[in-house]
Coordinates of C-alpha atoms and ligand atoms in Angstrom, one line a residue:
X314 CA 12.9 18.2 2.5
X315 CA 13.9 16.3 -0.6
X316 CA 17.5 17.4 0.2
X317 CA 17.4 16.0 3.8
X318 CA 16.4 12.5 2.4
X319 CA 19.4 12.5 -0.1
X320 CA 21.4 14.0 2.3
X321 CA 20.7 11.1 4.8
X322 CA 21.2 8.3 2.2
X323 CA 24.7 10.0 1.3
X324 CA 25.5 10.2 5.0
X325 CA 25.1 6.7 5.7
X326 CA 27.4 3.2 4.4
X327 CA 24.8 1.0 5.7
X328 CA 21.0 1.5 4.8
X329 CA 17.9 -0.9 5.0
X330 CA 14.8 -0.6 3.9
X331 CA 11.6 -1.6 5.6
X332 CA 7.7 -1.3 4.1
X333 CA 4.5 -2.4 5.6
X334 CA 3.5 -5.6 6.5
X335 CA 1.6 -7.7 4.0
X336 CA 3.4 -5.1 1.6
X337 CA 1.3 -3.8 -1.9
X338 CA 3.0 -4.1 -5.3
X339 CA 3.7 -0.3 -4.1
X340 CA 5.2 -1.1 -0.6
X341 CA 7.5 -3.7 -2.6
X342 CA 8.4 -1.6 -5.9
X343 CA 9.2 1.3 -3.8
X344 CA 11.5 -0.5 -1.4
X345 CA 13.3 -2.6 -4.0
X346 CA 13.1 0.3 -6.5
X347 CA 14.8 2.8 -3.9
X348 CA 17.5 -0.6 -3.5
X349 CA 18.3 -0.9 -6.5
X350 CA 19.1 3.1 -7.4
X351 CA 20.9 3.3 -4.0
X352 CA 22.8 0.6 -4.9
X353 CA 23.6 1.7 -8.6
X354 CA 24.6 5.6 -7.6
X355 CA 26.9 4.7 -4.5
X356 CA 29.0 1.0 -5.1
X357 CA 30.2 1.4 -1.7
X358 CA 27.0 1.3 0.2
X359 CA 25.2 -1.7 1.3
X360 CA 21.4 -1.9 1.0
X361 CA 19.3 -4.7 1.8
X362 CA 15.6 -4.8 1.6
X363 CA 14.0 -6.7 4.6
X364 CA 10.0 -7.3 5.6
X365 CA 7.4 -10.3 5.0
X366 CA 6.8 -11.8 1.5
X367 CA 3.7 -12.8 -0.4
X368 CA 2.4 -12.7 -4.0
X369 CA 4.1 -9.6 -5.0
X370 CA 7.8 -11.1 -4.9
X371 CA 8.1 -11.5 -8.4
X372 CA 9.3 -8.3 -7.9
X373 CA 12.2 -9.3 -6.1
X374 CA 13.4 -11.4 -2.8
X375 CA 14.6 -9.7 0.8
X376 CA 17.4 -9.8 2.7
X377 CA 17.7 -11.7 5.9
X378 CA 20.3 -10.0 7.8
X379 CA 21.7 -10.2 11.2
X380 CA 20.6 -7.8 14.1
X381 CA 24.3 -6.5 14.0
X382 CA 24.1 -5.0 10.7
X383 CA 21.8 -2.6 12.1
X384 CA 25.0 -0.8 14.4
X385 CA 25.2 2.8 13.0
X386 CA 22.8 2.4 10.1
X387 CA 20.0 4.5 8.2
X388 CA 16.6 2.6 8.1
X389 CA 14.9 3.2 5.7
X390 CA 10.9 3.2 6.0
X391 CA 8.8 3.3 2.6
X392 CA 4.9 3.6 2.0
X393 CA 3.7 3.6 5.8
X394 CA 4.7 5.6 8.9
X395 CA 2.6 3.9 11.6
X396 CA 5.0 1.9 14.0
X397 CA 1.6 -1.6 13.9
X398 CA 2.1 -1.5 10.5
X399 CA 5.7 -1.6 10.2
X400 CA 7.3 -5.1 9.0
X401 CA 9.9 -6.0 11.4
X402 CA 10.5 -4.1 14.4
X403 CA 14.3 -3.9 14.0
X404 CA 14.2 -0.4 12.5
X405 CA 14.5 0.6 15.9
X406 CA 18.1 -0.6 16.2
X407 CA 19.4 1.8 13.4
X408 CA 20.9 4.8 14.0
X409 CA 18.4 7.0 12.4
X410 CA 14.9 6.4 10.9
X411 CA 14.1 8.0 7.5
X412 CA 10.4 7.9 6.2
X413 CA 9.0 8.3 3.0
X414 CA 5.5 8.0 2.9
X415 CA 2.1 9.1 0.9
X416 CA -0.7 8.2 3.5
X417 CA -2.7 10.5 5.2
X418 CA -1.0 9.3 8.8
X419 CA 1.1 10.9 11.6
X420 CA 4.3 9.0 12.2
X421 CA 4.2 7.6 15.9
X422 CA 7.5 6.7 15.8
X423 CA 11.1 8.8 16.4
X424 CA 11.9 9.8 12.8
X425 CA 12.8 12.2 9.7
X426 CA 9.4 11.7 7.7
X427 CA 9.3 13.4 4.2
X428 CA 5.3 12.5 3.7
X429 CA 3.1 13.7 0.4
X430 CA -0.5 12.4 0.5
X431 CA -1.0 14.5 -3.0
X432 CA 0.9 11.3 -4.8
X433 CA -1.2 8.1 -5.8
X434 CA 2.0 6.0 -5.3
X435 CA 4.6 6.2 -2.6
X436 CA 7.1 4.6 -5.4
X437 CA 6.1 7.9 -7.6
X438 CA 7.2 10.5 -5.0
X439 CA 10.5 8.1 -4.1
X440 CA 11.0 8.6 -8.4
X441 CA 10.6 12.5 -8.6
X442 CA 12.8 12.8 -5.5
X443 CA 15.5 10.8 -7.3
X444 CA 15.7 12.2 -10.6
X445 CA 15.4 15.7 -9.0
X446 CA 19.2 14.5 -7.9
X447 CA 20.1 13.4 -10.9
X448 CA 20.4 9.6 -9.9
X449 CA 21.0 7.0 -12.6
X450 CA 18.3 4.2 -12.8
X451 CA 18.6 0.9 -14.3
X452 CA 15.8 -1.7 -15.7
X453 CA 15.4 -3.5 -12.7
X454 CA 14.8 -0.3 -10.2
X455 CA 12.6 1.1 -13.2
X456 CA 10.7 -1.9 -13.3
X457 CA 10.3 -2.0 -9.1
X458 CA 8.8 1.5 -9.4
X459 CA 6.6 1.0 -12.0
X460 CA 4.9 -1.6 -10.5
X461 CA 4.7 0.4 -7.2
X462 CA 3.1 3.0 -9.6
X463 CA 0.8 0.4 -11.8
X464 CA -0.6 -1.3 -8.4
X465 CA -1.7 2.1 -6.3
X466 CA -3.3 3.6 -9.4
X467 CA -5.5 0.6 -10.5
X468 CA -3.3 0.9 -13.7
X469 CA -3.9 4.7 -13.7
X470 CA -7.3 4.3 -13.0
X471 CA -7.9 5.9 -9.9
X472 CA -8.7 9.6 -8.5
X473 CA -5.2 11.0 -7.7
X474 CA -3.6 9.7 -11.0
X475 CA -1.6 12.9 -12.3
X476 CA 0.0 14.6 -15.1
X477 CA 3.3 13.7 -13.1
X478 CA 2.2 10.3 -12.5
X479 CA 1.7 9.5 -16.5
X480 CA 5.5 11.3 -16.7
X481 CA 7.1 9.3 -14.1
X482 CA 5.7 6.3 -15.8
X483 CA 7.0 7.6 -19.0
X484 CA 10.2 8.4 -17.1
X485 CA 10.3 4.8 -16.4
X486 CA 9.2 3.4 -19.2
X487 CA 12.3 4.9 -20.9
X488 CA 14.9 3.9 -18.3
X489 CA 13.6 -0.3 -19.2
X490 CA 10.7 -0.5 -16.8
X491 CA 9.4 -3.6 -18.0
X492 CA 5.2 -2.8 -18.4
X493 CA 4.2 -6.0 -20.2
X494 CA 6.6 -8.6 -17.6
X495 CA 4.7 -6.2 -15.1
X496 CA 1.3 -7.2 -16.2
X497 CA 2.0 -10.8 -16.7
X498 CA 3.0 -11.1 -13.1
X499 CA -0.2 -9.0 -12.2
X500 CA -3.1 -10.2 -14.3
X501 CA -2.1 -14.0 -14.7
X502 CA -4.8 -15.0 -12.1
X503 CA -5.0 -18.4 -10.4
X504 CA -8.0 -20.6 -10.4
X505 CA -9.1 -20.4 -6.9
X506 CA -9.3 -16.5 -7.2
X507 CA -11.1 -16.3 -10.7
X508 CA -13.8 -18.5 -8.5
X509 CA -13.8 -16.6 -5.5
X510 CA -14.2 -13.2 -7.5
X511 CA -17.7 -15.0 -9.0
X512 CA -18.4 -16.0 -5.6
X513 CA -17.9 -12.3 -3.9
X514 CA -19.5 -10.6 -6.9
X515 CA -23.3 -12.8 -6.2
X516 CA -22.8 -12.5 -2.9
X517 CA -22.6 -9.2 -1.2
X518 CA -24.8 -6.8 0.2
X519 CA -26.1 -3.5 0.0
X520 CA -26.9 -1.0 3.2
X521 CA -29.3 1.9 2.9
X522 CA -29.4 1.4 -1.2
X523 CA -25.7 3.2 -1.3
X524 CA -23.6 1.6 0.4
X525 CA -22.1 -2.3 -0.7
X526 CA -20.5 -4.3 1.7
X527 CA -19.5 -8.1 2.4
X528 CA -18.8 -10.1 5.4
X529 CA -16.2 -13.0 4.9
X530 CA -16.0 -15.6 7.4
X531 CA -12.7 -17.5 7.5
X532 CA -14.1 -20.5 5.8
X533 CA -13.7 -18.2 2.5
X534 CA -10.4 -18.3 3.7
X535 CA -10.7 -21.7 3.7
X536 CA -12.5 -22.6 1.4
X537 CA -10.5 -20.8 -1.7
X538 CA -7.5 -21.4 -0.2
X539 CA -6.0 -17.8 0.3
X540 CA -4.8 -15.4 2.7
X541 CA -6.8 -13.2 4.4
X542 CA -5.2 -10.8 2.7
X543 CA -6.4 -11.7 -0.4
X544 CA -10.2 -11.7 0.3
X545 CA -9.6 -8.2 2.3
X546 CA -7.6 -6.2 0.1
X547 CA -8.2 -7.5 -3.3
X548 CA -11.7 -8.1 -3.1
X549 CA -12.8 -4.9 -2.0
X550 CA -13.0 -3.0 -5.4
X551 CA -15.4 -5.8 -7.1
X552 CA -17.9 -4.2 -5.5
X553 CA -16.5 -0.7 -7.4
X554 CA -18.2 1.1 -10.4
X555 CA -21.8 0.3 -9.4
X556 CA -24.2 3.5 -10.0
X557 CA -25.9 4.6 -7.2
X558 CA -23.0 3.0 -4.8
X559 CA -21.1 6.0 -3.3
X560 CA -19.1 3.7 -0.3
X561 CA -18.1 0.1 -0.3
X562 CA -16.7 -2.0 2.5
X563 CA -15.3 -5.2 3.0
X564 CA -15.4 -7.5 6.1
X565 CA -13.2 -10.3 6.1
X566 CA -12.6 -12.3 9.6
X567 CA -9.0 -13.5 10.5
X568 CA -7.5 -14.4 14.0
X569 CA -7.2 -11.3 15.5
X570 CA -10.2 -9.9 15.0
X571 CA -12.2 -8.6 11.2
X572 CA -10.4 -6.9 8.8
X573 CA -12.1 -3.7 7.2
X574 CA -10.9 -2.1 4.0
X575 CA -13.3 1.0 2.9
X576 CA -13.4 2.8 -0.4
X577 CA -15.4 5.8 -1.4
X578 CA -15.7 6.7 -5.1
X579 CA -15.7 11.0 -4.1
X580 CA -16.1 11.8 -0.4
X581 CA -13.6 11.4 2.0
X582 CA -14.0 8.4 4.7
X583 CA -10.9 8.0 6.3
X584 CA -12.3 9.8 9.1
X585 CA -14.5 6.8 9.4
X586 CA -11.2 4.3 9.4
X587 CA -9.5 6.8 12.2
X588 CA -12.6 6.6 14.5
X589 CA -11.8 2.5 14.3
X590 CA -8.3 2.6 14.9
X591 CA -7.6 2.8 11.7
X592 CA -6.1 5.0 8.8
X593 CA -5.5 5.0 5.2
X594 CA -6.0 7.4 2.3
X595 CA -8.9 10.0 2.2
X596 CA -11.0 7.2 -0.3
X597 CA -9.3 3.9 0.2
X598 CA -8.6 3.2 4.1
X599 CA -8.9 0.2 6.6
X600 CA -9.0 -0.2 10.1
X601 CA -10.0 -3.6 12.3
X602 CA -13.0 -4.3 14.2
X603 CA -13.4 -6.8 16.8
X604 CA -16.4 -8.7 15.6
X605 CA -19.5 -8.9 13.2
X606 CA -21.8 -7.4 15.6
X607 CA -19.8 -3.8 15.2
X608 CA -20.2 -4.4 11.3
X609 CA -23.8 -2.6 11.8
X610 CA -22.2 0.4 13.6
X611 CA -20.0 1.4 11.2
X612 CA -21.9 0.9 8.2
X613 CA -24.4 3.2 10.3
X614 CA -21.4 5.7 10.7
X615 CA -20.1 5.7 7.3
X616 CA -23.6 6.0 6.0
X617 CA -24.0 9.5 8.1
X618 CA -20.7 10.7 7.5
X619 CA -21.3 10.0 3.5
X620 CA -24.7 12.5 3.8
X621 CA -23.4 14.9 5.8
X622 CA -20.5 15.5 3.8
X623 CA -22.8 15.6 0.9
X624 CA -25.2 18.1 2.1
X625 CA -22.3 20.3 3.3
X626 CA -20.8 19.7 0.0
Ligands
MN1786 MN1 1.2 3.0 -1.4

């Protein structure tokens, strides 16, 4: 499989590279990290990195190109393969679709898909696919990777962090990754967020004495002055690394309907996500629910999916 995917990208004069919507340090490193190689290794190519932007493009801008560039080009999908999730649609005007991906999803759109859901970073199975080719790397597509790498790991915190993630890294490191620019960027936190981290921490909830969970109405939003995004996805792990917690979910309300982002610190959940639309990771997953009212149900579900699995277990 690796062959096919360097196959492809030597096949092609044209690629471009698309990542999820509201992209992760790990939907951006990977994308401008896979640039920035493809560019280095083959002169003659040209790459461009397209897709929303948000706090994570200190790692880099994107490309605004024309529909036309698409005509007889690789695209270039990194870090999802669900066509909802996919930031901007235009993938479907290139020639071929390549995806690399390390969720534990089923593509649902036409496509070569080179999927791992054994790595903890999409931008760390884009690096061992590279190097296994022998492709140079410079500072900047270093750097792009390792923050892909940093970001999905919780700084090499989490459960899938590997002997080949700590390598990679290493790998990186070496080739002028730059950790401590990385960091800045990352843990240099704004006002507003310090307060709204005090204001989540006193303020959620607990179901069935295991389970923590928060509801977030859009005057949080408001109130704090960030995205949705922002109260969704990088609130949810405040309410980590509490004993007796096995399962915690966050709420958050936006215009389309509530947001839900789960995490589990052992057992799988992201059956729960799946029965909601949803998908994810087998311990950090998200689907979206159309009100508060359902919030009841699937803290309900979760809660008998979580002792089930651990009296089978
Ligand atoms: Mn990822």
């Amino acid at each position: 499989m690796k062959e096919t995917v360097i196959k492809l990208i030597e096949q092609y004069s044209t690629i471009i590279i698309h990542r999820h919507n509201n992209p992760d340090g790990d939907a951006y490193g990977s994308q401008l990290g896979l640039k920035h190689v493809i560019e280095l290794n083959y002169p003659e190519k040209q790459v461009y990195a397209v897709g929303d932007e948000n706090v994570f493009s200190f790692l880099g801008d994107m490309d605004h190109i024309e529909d036309d560039v698409y005509d007889g080009a690789l695209a270039i999908i990194v870090d999802v393969c669900v066509k909802q999730m996919i930031s901007d649609h235009r993938y479907e005007l290139a020639d071929e679709v390549l995806i690399l991906d390390h969720h534990l999803n089923t593509p649902n759109i036409e496509c070569v898909a080179h999927i791992d859901s054994s790595k903890i970073a999409c931008a760390e199975m884009i690096v061992d696919i590279l190097t296994d080719y022998n492709l140079q790397f410079n500072a900047q597509a270093a750097t792009a990777f390792l923050a892909g790498i940093i970001t999905d790991s919780g700084r090499f915190l989490y459960s899938n962090t590997q002997a080949d993630t700590l390598e990679i890294s290493a790998f990186l490191l070496r080739r002028g990754g730059a950790l401590q620019w990385i960091y800045e960027n990352l843990y240099t936190e704004e006002l507003n967020f310090k307060k709204l981290k005090g204001y989540f921490i006193n303020n959620f909830k607990i179901y069935r004495d295991h389970i923590a969970y928060m509801e977030n109405s859009m005057d949080v939003t408001k109130e704090y002055n960030v995205s949705t995004f922002t109260v969704s996805r990088a609130m949810v792990n405040q309410m980590s690394g509490i004993k007796g917690i096995d399962a915690w979910v966050n709420f958050t309300e936006d215009e389309v309907g509530i947001m839900v982002e789960l995490r589990s610190k052992e057992t799988p959940i992201v059956d729960i996500a799946k029965q909601y639309g949803g998908g994810g990771h087998a311990l950090a997953c998200g689907c979206v629910i159309n009100s508060f009212e359902e919030t009841n149900q699937l803290l309900d579900d979760l809660h008998e999916h979580i002792v089930r699995s651990q009296n089978n277990g």
